[in-house]
XYZ file of C-alpha atoms in Angstrom:
713
model
C 70.133 -56.563 3.974
C 70.839 -52.857 1.523
C 73.184 -50.274 3.942
C 71.444 -47.034 3.810
C 74.153 -44.108 2.468
C 74.406 -41.656 5.145
C 75.431 -38.142 3.540
C 77.291 -36.172 4.816
C 77.155 -32.808 8.077
C 77.549 -29.059 6.327
C 79.656 -26.775 8.314
C 78.402 -24.680 10.066
C 78.680 -21.191 8.470
C 78.742 -18.212 10.197
C 77.098 -14.053 8.601
C 79.016 -11.498 9.074
C 78.224 -8.144 10.561
C 77.329 -5.680 7.589
C 79.119 -2.151 9.405
C 76.853 0.564 9.720
C 76.426 3.936 7.369
C 77.028 7.026 9.132
C 75.384 10.718 8.265
C 78.405 12.631 7.617
C 78.827 16.378 7.675
C 78.660 16.929 4.367
C 74.800 15.547 3.983
C 74.282 17.952 6.602
C 74.966 21.411 5.100
C 73.010 20.349 1.352
C 69.841 18.949 3.301
C 70.882 22.668 5.601
C 70.822 24.602 1.863
C 67.963 22.985 0.459
C 65.549 24.058 3.424
C 66.734 27.314 3.507
C 65.944 27.554 -0.108
C 62.478 26.063 0.245
C 62.312 29.105 3.611
C 63.114 31.550 1.446
C 60.572 31.309 -1.793
C 58.057 30.885 1.316
C 58.988 34.469 2.182
C 58.940 36.205 -1.126
C 55.690 33.954 -1.521
C 54.316 36.068 1.798
C 55.472 38.450 0.535
C 54.072 39.152 -2.549
C 50.477 37.614 -1.279
C 51.045 41.027 1.081
C 51.753 43.306 -1.418
C 48.900 42.261 -2.961
C 46.490 42.087 -0.550
C 47.327 46.065 1.070
C 47.533 46.848 -2.293
C 44.754 45.741 -4.675
C 42.981 43.816 -2.564
C 39.658 45.109 -3.889
C 40.290 44.672 -7.156
C 40.730 41.031 -6.849
C 38.088 40.338 -4.498
C 35.776 42.015 -7.399
C 37.504 39.742 -9.432
C 37.030 36.621 -7.594
C 33.260 37.537 -6.009
C 32.408 38.138 -10.331
C 33.848 34.656 -10.625
C 31.744 32.722 -7.796
C 28.740 34.940 -9.236
C 28.849 34.183 -12.139
C 30.238 29.941 -11.481
C 26.499 29.671 -8.965
C 23.354 31.071 -11.504
C 21.414 29.222 -12.606
C 19.589 29.004 -15.924
C 15.800 28.250 -15.061
C 14.198 26.354 -17.591
C 10.088 26.748 -18.566
C 8.107 23.776 -17.271
C 6.095 22.819 -20.473
C 2.592 23.748 -21.386
C -0.842 21.968 -20.326
C -2.813 22.213 -23.494
C -6.358 21.499 -24.876
C -6.963 18.995 -27.202
C -7.300 21.871 -29.969
C -3.684 24.474 -28.499
C -5.204 26.868 -26.102
C -3.347 26.441 -23.128
C -4.682 25.603 -19.703
C -1.290 25.768 -17.754
C 1.686 27.625 -18.525
C 4.705 28.819 -16.840
C 5.314 32.830 -17.692
C 9.415 33.985 -17.040
C 9.551 36.663 -13.508
C 11.811 38.671 -12.401
C 13.264 38.647 -9.141
C 15.550 41.994 -8.032
C 18.779 41.353 -6.179
C 20.590 43.919 -4.570
C 24.499 44.031 -4.235
C 25.228 46.906 -0.736
C 28.731 46.896 -1.012
C 29.180 47.124 -4.845
C 26.747 50.262 -3.931
C 29.288 51.334 -1.085
C 32.320 50.288 -2.782
C 32.190 51.884 -6.435
C 33.304 55.051 -7.491
C 31.210 58.238 -6.984
C 28.360 58.452 -4.421
C 25.863 55.837 -5.632
C 23.502 55.372 -3.389
C 21.025 58.293 -3.519
C 20.735 57.540 -7.240
C 20.232 53.849 -6.763
C 17.462 54.445 -4.294
C 16.221 56.545 -5.828
C 16.239 54.129 -9.267
C 14.407 51.906 -7.280
C 11.677 54.142 -6.123
C 10.978 55.591 -8.911
C 10.997 51.493 -10.956
C 9.923 49.092 -8.965
C 7.653 51.568 -6.022
C 10.333 50.219 -2.999
C 10.581 53.394 -0.783
C 13.617 54.588 -0.002
C 13.946 54.326 3.118
C 14.338 50.977 2.914
C 17.379 50.594 0.621
C 19.033 53.477 2.956
C 18.085 50.865 5.739
C 19.481 47.314 3.411
C 23.019 49.712 2.718
C 23.532 50.156 6.200
C 22.618 47.022 8.014
C 24.353 44.496 5.731
C 27.406 46.584 4.075
C 29.386 43.762 2.891
C 26.455 41.859 1.756
C 26.533 40.925 -1.725
C 23.436 39.517 -2.104
C 19.724 40.930 -0.743
C 17.033 40.208 -2.152
C 14.387 43.259 -2.709
C 10.994 42.437 -4.410
C 9.893 38.867 -5.920
C 8.003 38.340 -9.092
C 8.064 41.140 -11.092
C 6.520 40.720 -14.756
C 8.727 41.447 -18.080
C 7.604 44.850 -18.735
C 8.353 46.130 -15.191
C 12.041 45.531 -15.755
C 12.512 47.012 -18.990
C 11.693 50.229 -18.961
C 13.449 49.560 -16.323
C 16.819 48.507 -18.652
C 15.887 50.716 -21.383
C 16.749 53.695 -19.039
C 20.054 52.264 -18.448
C 20.232 51.168 -21.719
C 19.123 54.347 -23.257
C 21.685 56.457 -25.620
C 20.100 59.619 -24.018
C 23.119 61.670 -22.507
C 21.052 62.521 -19.496
C 19.880 59.410 -18.611
C 23.861 57.736 -18.952
C 24.406 60.510 -16.880
C 22.254 59.781 -14.018
C 22.724 55.934 -14.607
C 26.471 56.326 -14.401
C 25.882 56.207 -10.547
C 23.080 53.288 -10.484
C 25.026 50.214 -8.782
C 24.469 46.966 -7.562
C 21.150 45.980 -9.287
C 20.173 43.284 -10.996
C 17.656 40.471 -11.616
C 17.166 36.774 -11.116
C 14.607 35.420 -13.620
C 12.519 32.825 -12.593
C 9.199 31.295 -13.538
C 5.984 31.307 -12.033
C 3.162 28.518 -13.022
C 0.111 29.978 -13.879
C -3.563 28.231 -15.010
C -5.669 30.946 -16.798
C -8.867 30.006 -16.646
C -8.600 29.427 -13.111
C -10.702 27.177 -11.342
C -11.636 25.315 -14.937
C -10.942 21.396 -14.966
C -8.689 21.904 -11.934
C -8.950 19.016 -10.225
C -7.993 17.530 -13.777
C -4.861 19.815 -14.098
C -3.522 19.989 -10.805
C -1.233 22.236 -9.345
C 2.592 22.734 -8.464
C 3.850 23.334 -5.664
C 7.917 24.266 -4.445
C 8.152 26.177 -7.992
C 8.053 22.832 -10.563
C 7.211 20.397 -8.221
C 3.671 19.005 -10.176
C 0.300 18.056 -7.417
C -2.635 16.525 -8.457
C -3.606 15.655 -11.879
C -1.963 15.937 -14.965
C 1.191 18.408 -13.255
C 1.621 15.244 -10.819
C 1.068 12.791 -13.279
C 3.511 14.048 -16.131
C 5.625 15.631 -13.878
C 9.240 14.235 -14.724
C 8.205 15.440 -18.891
C 6.896 18.843 -17.706
C 10.006 19.533 -16.398
C 13.266 20.558 -18.085
C 16.887 20.896 -16.894
C 18.305 24.508 -15.935
C 21.014 25.511 -17.397
C 24.431 27.372 -15.633
C 26.265 30.514 -16.885
C 30.451 30.088 -16.120
C 33.231 32.885 -15.838
C 36.404 32.440 -15.902
C 39.854 34.250 -16.765
C 41.683 33.773 -20.223
C 45.479 33.766 -20.656
C 45.005 37.606 -21.103
C 43.425 37.836 -17.451
C 40.080 38.422 -20.221
C 36.511 37.746 -17.870
C 35.206 35.300 -20.067
C 31.658 34.289 -20.076
C 30.410 31.018 -21.617
C 26.718 29.668 -20.932
C 24.872 26.085 -20.573
C 21.482 26.745 -22.258
C 18.242 25.698 -20.245
C 16.725 22.294 -21.284
C 12.728 23.028 -20.995
C 10.291 20.952 -20.125
C 7.608 19.178 -23.068
C 4.746 20.254 -23.644
C 0.767 17.446 -22.781
C -2.163 18.438 -25.734
C -4.654 16.427 -23.691
C -7.919 15.007 -24.779
C -10.039 18.127 -23.130
C -12.124 20.029 -24.981
C -12.833 23.213 -23.334
C -15.553 24.045 -24.697
C -17.127 20.872 -23.455
C -14.889 21.659 -20.340
C -16.803 24.501 -19.173
C -20.650 23.953 -20.490
C -19.923 20.919 -17.992
C -18.471 23.117 -14.845
C -21.491 25.701 -15.687
C -24.206 23.222 -14.862
C -21.889 21.209 -11.740
C -21.286 25.089 -10.440
C -25.560 25.922 -10.987
C -26.708 22.480 -9.483
C -24.081 23.831 -6.629
C -25.495 26.876 -5.763
C -29.097 26.486 -6.198
C -29.181 22.656 -4.980
C -26.462 21.523 -3.138
C -24.250 18.089 -2.563
C -21.178 16.998 -1.058
C -20.264 15.453 -3.886
C -20.757 15.844 -7.946
C -18.901 14.642 -10.365
C -19.367 14.837 -14.190
C -17.607 12.897 -17.417
C -17.921 13.429 -20.842
C -15.476 11.007 -23.221
C -15.310 9.056 -26.163
C -16.663 5.339 -26.144
C -14.240 5.801 -29.393
C -11.459 5.556 -28.329
C -11.512 6.158 -24.433
C -10.630 9.894 -24.947
C -11.900 11.815 -21.909
C -13.407 15.445 -22.953
C -14.534 16.940 -19.959
C -13.616 15.813 -16.191
C -14.921 18.099 -13.588
C -16.139 17.418 -10.350
C -17.032 19.128 -7.117
C -16.492 21.072 -4.195
C -12.979 22.363 -6.621
C -10.280 25.211 -6.378
C -8.453 27.911 -7.940
C -4.360 26.196 -9.357
C -3.380 30.113 -9.187
C -4.332 29.982 -4.692
C -4.544 26.014 -4.176
C -4.410 26.649 -0.449
C -7.799 29.333 -0.205
C -10.752 27.877 0.995
C -12.266 31.136 1.091
C -14.906 29.916 -0.650
C -16.298 27.232 0.985
C -15.601 29.210 4.460
C -15.321 32.620 6.192
C -11.895 33.705 7.368
C -12.779 33.935 10.905
C -13.560 29.893 10.573
C -10.278 29.265 8.356
C -7.950 30.690 11.381
C -10.384 27.839 14.013
C -8.856 25.169 12.141
C -5.849 23.258 12.990
C -3.893 22.120 10.847
C -4.942 18.273 11.166
C -8.285 19.294 10.277
C -7.510 21.998 7.253
C -5.407 19.800 5.630
C -8.510 16.964 5.648
C -10.644 20.182 3.853
C -8.093 21.023 1.355
C -7.634 17.193 0.529
C -11.110 16.870 -0.190
C -10.918 19.757 -2.429
C -7.976 18.291 -4.279
C -9.058 15.159 -4.526
C -10.090 13.706 -8.248
C -14.164 12.576 -7.849
C -14.136 11.563 -10.737
C -10.800 9.242 -10.377
C -10.103 8.724 -6.871
C -13.468 8.241 -4.816
C -16.118 5.581 -5.714
C -18.640 4.764 -4.337
C -22.115 1.975 -5.868
C -23.264 2.633 -8.888
C -27.052 1.848 -8.513
C -29.110 0.933 -11.449
C -26.339 2.002 -13.752
C -25.071 -1.211 -13.367
C -28.290 -3.146 -14.671
C -27.003 -2.391 -18.950
C -24.734 -4.237 -18.027
C -25.715 -6.946 -15.978
C -28.729 -7.971 -18.347
C -25.574 -7.457 -21.187
C -23.740 -10.523 -19.441
C -27.042 -12.902 -19.270
C -27.116 -12.700 -23.071
C -23.964 -13.327 -23.976
C -24.000 -16.343 -21.748
C -27.855 -17.103 -23.370
C -29.387 -17.675 -19.636
C -31.574 -14.900 -21.340
C -32.800 -13.614 -24.720
C -34.394 -10.803 -24.852
C -38.373 -12.233 -25.679
C -38.079 -13.409 -21.887
C -40.520 -11.502 -19.273
C -40.261 -11.413 -15.312
C -42.611 -11.301 -13.228
C -42.638 -8.210 -10.715
C -44.510 -8.822 -7.564
C -42.525 -6.603 -5.952
C -39.341 -7.697 -4.325
C -37.407 -10.907 -2.830
C -37.257 -13.429 -0.058
C -33.429 -14.172 0.015
C -30.920 -15.146 2.413
C -27.929 -12.960 3.553
C -25.471 -15.628 5.352
C -27.987 -14.555 8.761
C -31.971 -14.873 8.133
C -34.187 -14.015 5.466
C -33.745 -11.065 3.908
C -36.385 -8.594 1.490
C -35.140 -7.342 -1.356
C -37.742 -4.672 -2.336
C -38.062 -3.108 -6.052
C -39.013 0.792 -6.154
C -41.799 -0.403 -7.303
C -43.113 -2.016 -4.366
C -46.466 -2.743 -5.072
C -44.501 -5.139 -8.511
C -44.371 -3.902 -12.384
C -46.521 -7.261 -13.067
C -44.999 -8.690 -16.370
C -42.022 -7.394 -17.398
C -40.450 -8.234 -20.925
C -36.364 -7.934 -20.278
C -36.421 -4.150 -22.195
C -38.708 -3.103 -19.597
C -36.503 -4.081 -17.050
C -34.317 -1.282 -18.363
C -36.618 0.785 -19.417
C -38.201 0.315 -15.350
C -35.253 -0.133 -13.848
C -36.509 -2.956 -12.034
C -35.483 -4.473 -9.399
C -36.978 -7.829 -9.448
C -36.286 -8.697 -12.788
C -32.886 -7.775 -12.267
C -32.060 -10.125 -9.110
C -34.058 -13.336 -11.659
C -31.553 -12.426 -14.143
C -28.925 -11.934 -11.690
C -29.933 -15.906 -10.008
C -29.522 -17.067 -13.551
C -26.222 -15.910 -14.297
C -25.345 -16.997 -11.634
C -22.045 -16.024 -8.765
C -19.398 -17.718 -11.414
C -20.629 -15.924 -14.166
C -21.505 -12.672 -12.553
C -17.667 -12.282 -10.789
C -16.584 -13.276 -14.353
C -18.400 -10.345 -16.106
C -17.364 -8.229 -13.489
C -13.570 -8.984 -13.689
C -14.483 -8.132 -18.051
C -15.804 -5.079 -17.447
C -12.659 -3.301 -14.785
C -14.688 -3.081 -11.870
C -12.050 -3.469 -8.853
C -8.839 -2.906 -11.098
C -7.205 0.656 -11.986
C -7.705 1.308 -15.484
C -4.941 3.351 -15.733
C -6.068 7.125 -17.026
C -2.814 8.791 -16.465
C -4.389 10.438 -13.553
C -3.223 9.992 -10.161
C -4.910 8.934 -7.043
C -6.665 6.397 -8.975
C -8.798 3.887 -6.726
C -9.025 0.603 -7.701
C -11.915 -0.526 -5.451
C -10.389 -3.721 -5.555
C -11.450 -4.317 -1.469
C -14.978 -3.588 -2.457
C -15.886 -5.761 -5.065
C -16.853 -9.524 -4.387
C -15.526 -12.873 -5.706
C -16.527 -16.232 -6.147
C -16.391 -17.336 -2.803
C -17.672 -14.319 -1.335
C -20.473 -13.509 -2.960
C -24.018 -16.042 -1.832
C -27.528 -15.939 -3.001
C -27.844 -12.616 -1.487
C -24.388 -11.255 -2.675
C -25.300 -12.802 -6.271
C -29.070 -10.629 -6.291
C -27.762 -7.147 -4.983
C -25.177 -7.004 -7.862
C -27.413 -7.634 -10.160
C -29.110 -4.229 -9.652
C -25.913 -2.498 -8.900
C -25.489 -2.650 -4.619
C -23.323 -4.228 -2.101
C -19.700 -3.917 -4.646
C -17.930 -0.325 -4.853
C -15.961 1.384 -8.465
C -15.455 4.806 -9.456
C -16.604 6.860 -12.177
C -13.711 5.952 -14.771
C -14.025 2.585 -14.545
C -17.830 2.454 -14.937
C -17.788 4.826 -17.669
C -15.872 2.651 -19.845
C -17.284 -0.184 -18.934
C -20.590 1.923 -20.183
C -18.578 3.208 -23.477
C -18.287 -0.663 -24.261
C -21.624 -1.312 -24.359
C -21.574 2.026 -27.261
C -18.597 0.889 -29.592
C -19.734 -2.611 -29.873
C -17.898 -4.090 -27.501
C -14.729 -2.578 -26.845
C -13.011 -1.424 -24.183
C -10.356 0.949 -23.969
C -8.556 2.236 -22.113
C -9.523 6.052 -21.294
C -6.994 8.826 -21.368
C -6.516 12.686 -20.455
C -2.952 13.442 -23.057
C -2.856 12.846 -26.468
C 0.506 14.029 -27.476
C 3.783 14.678 -25.749
C 4.991 17.314 -27.735
C 8.227 19.965 -26.933
C 8.129 23.439 -27.187
C 8.654 24.003 -30.924
C 5.659 21.244 -31.508
C 7.296 18.347 -32.164
C 5.695 15.414 -31.096
C 8.424 13.385 -29.098
C 4.776 10.649 -28.305
C 1.197 10.450 -29.381
C -1.462 7.931 -26.866
C -3.423 6.362 -29.447
C -6.870 4.262 -28.056
C -5.833 1.496 -26.575
C -7.967 -1.300 -27.189
C -7.362 -3.506 -23.298
C -10.549 -6.471 -24.404
C -13.838 -7.474 -25.535
C -16.266 -7.049 -22.982
C -19.686 -8.225 -25.037
C -20.911 -8.820 -28.639
C -21.885 -6.222 -30.867
C -25.171 -8.317 -31.711
C -25.424 -7.404 -27.148
C -25.013 -3.924 -27.759
C -27.266 -2.772 -29.993
C -30.707 -4.127 -27.906
C -29.352 -2.957 -25.246
C -27.952 0.993 -26.976
C -32.064 0.739 -27.802
C -33.564 -0.299 -24.465
C -31.884 2.264 -22.869
C -32.697 4.583 -26.148
C -36.151 3.703 -25.115
C -35.508 4.362 -20.900
C -35.239 7.687 -21.948
C -38.102 8.065 -25.317
C -40.869 6.074 -24.071
C -43.929 8.039 -22.330
C -45.424 5.310 -20.388
C -45.626 5.992 -16.900
C -43.431 3.911 -15.132
C -39.812 5.568 -17.769
C -36.920 6.555 -15.932
C -34.999 8.678 -18.427
C -36.999 11.340 -19.979
C -35.544 14.470 -18.212
C -32.561 13.791 -20.573
C -34.544 13.690 -23.769
C -33.123 16.597 -25.886
C -35.330 17.488 -28.808
C -34.091 16.569 -32.554
C -31.547 14.362 -31.080
C -31.647 10.636 -29.859
C -29.752 9.876 -26.377
C -30.346 6.782 -24.384
C -29.183 5.986 -21.043
C -29.950 4.824 -17.635
C -30.795 6.201 -14.018
C -29.310 5.012 -11.060
C -30.423 5.254 -7.442
C -27.854 3.478 -4.765
C -28.332 4.720 -0.875
C -25.544 4.574 0.797
C -23.770 1.840 3.866
C -25.296 1.815 6.764
C -28.925 0.929 5.477
C -31.273 3.289 6.303
C -29.129 5.993 7.648
C -31.065 8.662 4.664
C -27.898 9.193 3.014
C -28.172 8.376 -1.710
C -25.526 8.514 -4.984
C -27.662 9.643 -7.549
C -26.291 9.347 -10.962
C -27.527 8.934 -15.370
C -24.888 7.642 -17.675
C -26.717 9.459 -21.045
C -25.244 8.434 -24.739
C -26.175 9.770 -28.550
C -26.943 9.928 -30.840
C -28.394 6.638 -30.207
C -27.530 5.127 -33.786
C -23.983 5.938 -34.073
C -22.815 7.105 -30.281
C -20.489 9.980 -30.881
C -20.549 10.834 -26.942
C -21.116 9.522 -23.188
C -22.387 11.559 -20.586
C -22.343 10.447 -17.207
C -23.033 13.009 -13.516
C -22.953 11.198 -9.665
C -24.448 13.913 -7.479
C -23.691 12.931 -3.973
C -26.110 13.010 -1.074
C -27.884 15.526 -3.442
C -28.659 18.374 -0.169
C -32.285 18.707 -0.570
C -33.464 15.812 -1.806
C -31.369 13.090 -2.385
C -32.780 10.463 -3.437
C -33.852 12.590 -6.567
C -32.191 11.035 -9.814
C -33.737 13.720 -12.194
C -31.298 15.671 -10.830
C -28.407 13.876 -13.167
C -30.938 13.204 -15.522
C -31.423 16.905 -16.300
C -27.948 18.182 -16.024
C -27.242 15.282 -18.637
C -29.095 16.208 -20.998
C -28.539 19.664 -20.316
C -25.278 19.127 -21.332
C -25.740 16.923 -24.422
C -28.096 19.497 -25.712
C -25.062 21.658 -25.778
C -22.303 19.486 -26.802
C -23.771 17.453 -29.771
C -23.955 20.672 -31.905
C -21.181 21.268 -30.895
C -19.425 18.398 -32.202
C -21.188 19.309 -35.263
C -23.634 16.278 -34.282
C -27.050 18.221 -35.456
C -30.897 17.779 -35.170
C -32.957 16.296 -37.787
C -34.379 19.283 -39.941
C -34.615 20.378 -36.069
C -37.682 18.546 -34.715
C -37.748 16.188 -32.341
C -35.859 12.614 -33.364
C -38.828 9.676 -33.755
C -39.646 8.516 -30.046
C -37.917 11.417 -28.877
C -41.420 13.007 -28.115
C -41.612 15.454 -24.906
C -40.632 19.655 -24.458
C -36.289 18.949 -24.030
C -35.294 19.523 -20.202
C -38.551 18.870 -18.569
C -36.950 18.630 -15.317
C -36.628 21.877 -13.544
C -34.810 23.215 -10.827
C -37.343 24.162 -8.136
C -39.844 21.293 -8.997
C -38.149 19.295 -6.509
C -40.020 15.625 -6.186
C -40.056 12.178 -3.972
C -38.645 9.064 -5.534
C -38.465 5.287 -4.458
C -35.953 4.342 -3.612
C -34.231 3.474 -7.148
C -35.087 5.751 -9.831
C -38.603 6.562 -10.021
C -41.030 8.963 -8.249
C -43.209 7.273 -5.124
C -46.511 7.083 -7.246
C -44.512 6.187 -10.090
C -47.381 4.638 -11.663
C -49.534 7.633 -11.896
C -46.859 10.152 -12.824
C -42.718 10.203 -15.656
C -40.231 8.672 -13.010
C -37.551 11.761 -13.790
C -39.881 14.348 -14.753
C -41.377 17.416 -12.383
C -43.837 17.343 -10.846
C -47.536 19.175 -10.979
C -46.568 22.772 -11.674
C -43.320 21.975 -13.798
C -43.572 23.414 -17.408
C -42.106 22.318 -20.081
C -38.911 24.869 -21.792
C -40.280 27.696 -23.764
C -40.571 27.863 -27.458
C -38.211 31.223 -27.161
C -36.197 28.870 -24.211
C -35.304 27.533 -26.346
C -34.782 29.351 -29.068
C -32.149 30.693 -27.020
C -30.434 27.179 -25.997
C -28.788 27.267 -29.534
C -25.873 29.869 -28.117
C -23.717 29.975 -25.017
C -22.895 33.207 -24.190
C -21.862 33.446 -21.038
C -20.903 36.928 -20.859
C -24.306 38.785 -22.635
C -22.290 40.252 -25.554
C -24.578 39.246 -28.340
C -21.682 36.390 -29.439
C -21.659 32.656 -28.992
C -19.138 31.908 -27.015
C -18.296 28.890 -29.058
C -18.044 29.715 -32.990
C -17.787 33.685 -32.119
C -20.713 34.436 -34.349
C -23.516 37.751 -33.307
C -26.340 35.699 -32.559
C -29.074 39.176 -31.639
C -29.875 40.278 -34.676
C -31.284 37.038 -34.920
C -32.453 36.656 -31.312
C -34.525 40.679 -32.469
C -36.389 39.087 -35.668
C -37.348 35.955 -33.972
C -39.306 38.189 -31.369
C -40.371 40.216 -33.314
C -42.329 37.434 -35.820
C -43.167 35.680 -33.091
C -44.874 38.419 -31.346
C -43.084 38.639 -27.983
C -41.600 41.775 -26.772
C -38.733 42.635 -27.034
C -37.669 44.782 -24.759
């Protein structure tokens, strides 16, 4: 066994203690000397500060305050304009001035400055001298007191011209006027008051856009504030540096001011003569999704958006609680065309038939037997769904199903389509989805449409003629426009361009094709069927009130009973277009709870016809030789506001077999030749000049009256 090696033990070493160093007297003397030197300089500094404070405190205080004022002076940006498609300003920001008084400067300047300053303020700004003296007495050390707000440029300029005058007498007087300066800010203004109010929106808190384009494009319209800085140079001169404000971008909208004015004229007329809970009108170009006009009732003035005196008395307004007032304002501000949903009624029928044609479930030669209604199981029991003609239309062709607005025929067509395909086409038409229009608050009605699991035979039947599911006006316009342009669904939009203040284009919004809906062949057939809905003189035709002499007009009426059924509350509507051969414009009118006769679908039909009569010539779409186009027959605007008629649950009057739907009953009269002649012009202020063309027409009118033996008095 090998012997293990043993390491020798190491000896233990002890550490020596280090000798502690002592702080000697010499070090103490050095430390004391340093302390005394520092103390000496501190005393010198304190002495210097005391001397400055006692001898030159006012001078340095003014310099410091001037620097502080300059460091805090912000240069406001100008919020961008909102213009119509032709460049007319619909919303703009105008520079205004706040009058600021510096009492400290007035009271501590050389000479007696109180009286001259107070007199100048009274002379140029209309503020009583006593108020100025009161401010000087109450706040002698203040550097900032606002005496007046939102002064216009002319008022401020008159004062500045006096202060900068080269006249010796003026200079002597102005030398003792001290402590007056101005803050700049911008005031948002709407030159046309309530015109397109819900579409444009308004601002609060200076530059915070609310509702409409003001809210949707708030960040683009806003700019960045600038600033003025002050500092002392090496030579103790006060220097100034300015960082300029960056103004906001301008919006060029698709809205046409003249079309908007025409639309709002008729919306106001309906409100004054008949009344409604809500009324909405959209005018659009079906070929690119551009909205040409959008108006609703009730409305407001964005220059004073909280003013409710147009609808309530002062006493009523005072009695409102905060919650009640907020709810009322919300209802007034909300854009009915975008934010409200409703059952569309029979305006859906062309879309339903279009789906059936494209799915080959019906053909244009098919006919249907209308016996007044259908019996269907609603999940609880059998329900009888009536046609508006409870006696039945009898044998009804596919085209007549649209012309006569036959619910029975549409229920049979819906049954052929089936739930799966009906839901598919509802999605193609954009129902239950937002359109993506560039306006805030768009409702989708996602929870108010059917899917494959919720659409039974009963729901299939009612949805075929436009009840049982909800949509918005802008959804309907987008879907219906796809019929008019050959089957292309374009995203609706309200802005064409975003530009700089110099007019350079930052962003341009072209038409956006979202999807295709129907075949071109189907669209052409539907347009002709809707043309006959307006043009045909048969007793069951529903759209004759929309006729316009010299033009081919197409369209479809709609009446939907609101939930709960049997409440007597209805939404009536009409969607029309022109010319039929090459549609340039679509007009959709919706009236929610028409006060004097809620089922009167002739009211929106008449309004759409009146709007088309005025805007078609403006759009350079002229009548054929000044005479009614083939098939359009009858007088333009034959429905009179005062001739209220009773209608059935859909589109036609009671006793529809004897009376044309949508036309006035007994006692109504056609528009006279003179009225037709005058209706060529838009002259709201009665000065004899056409508001759109600017042409003087009274001489032509006088000549016409003389030639036709009409008393010119």
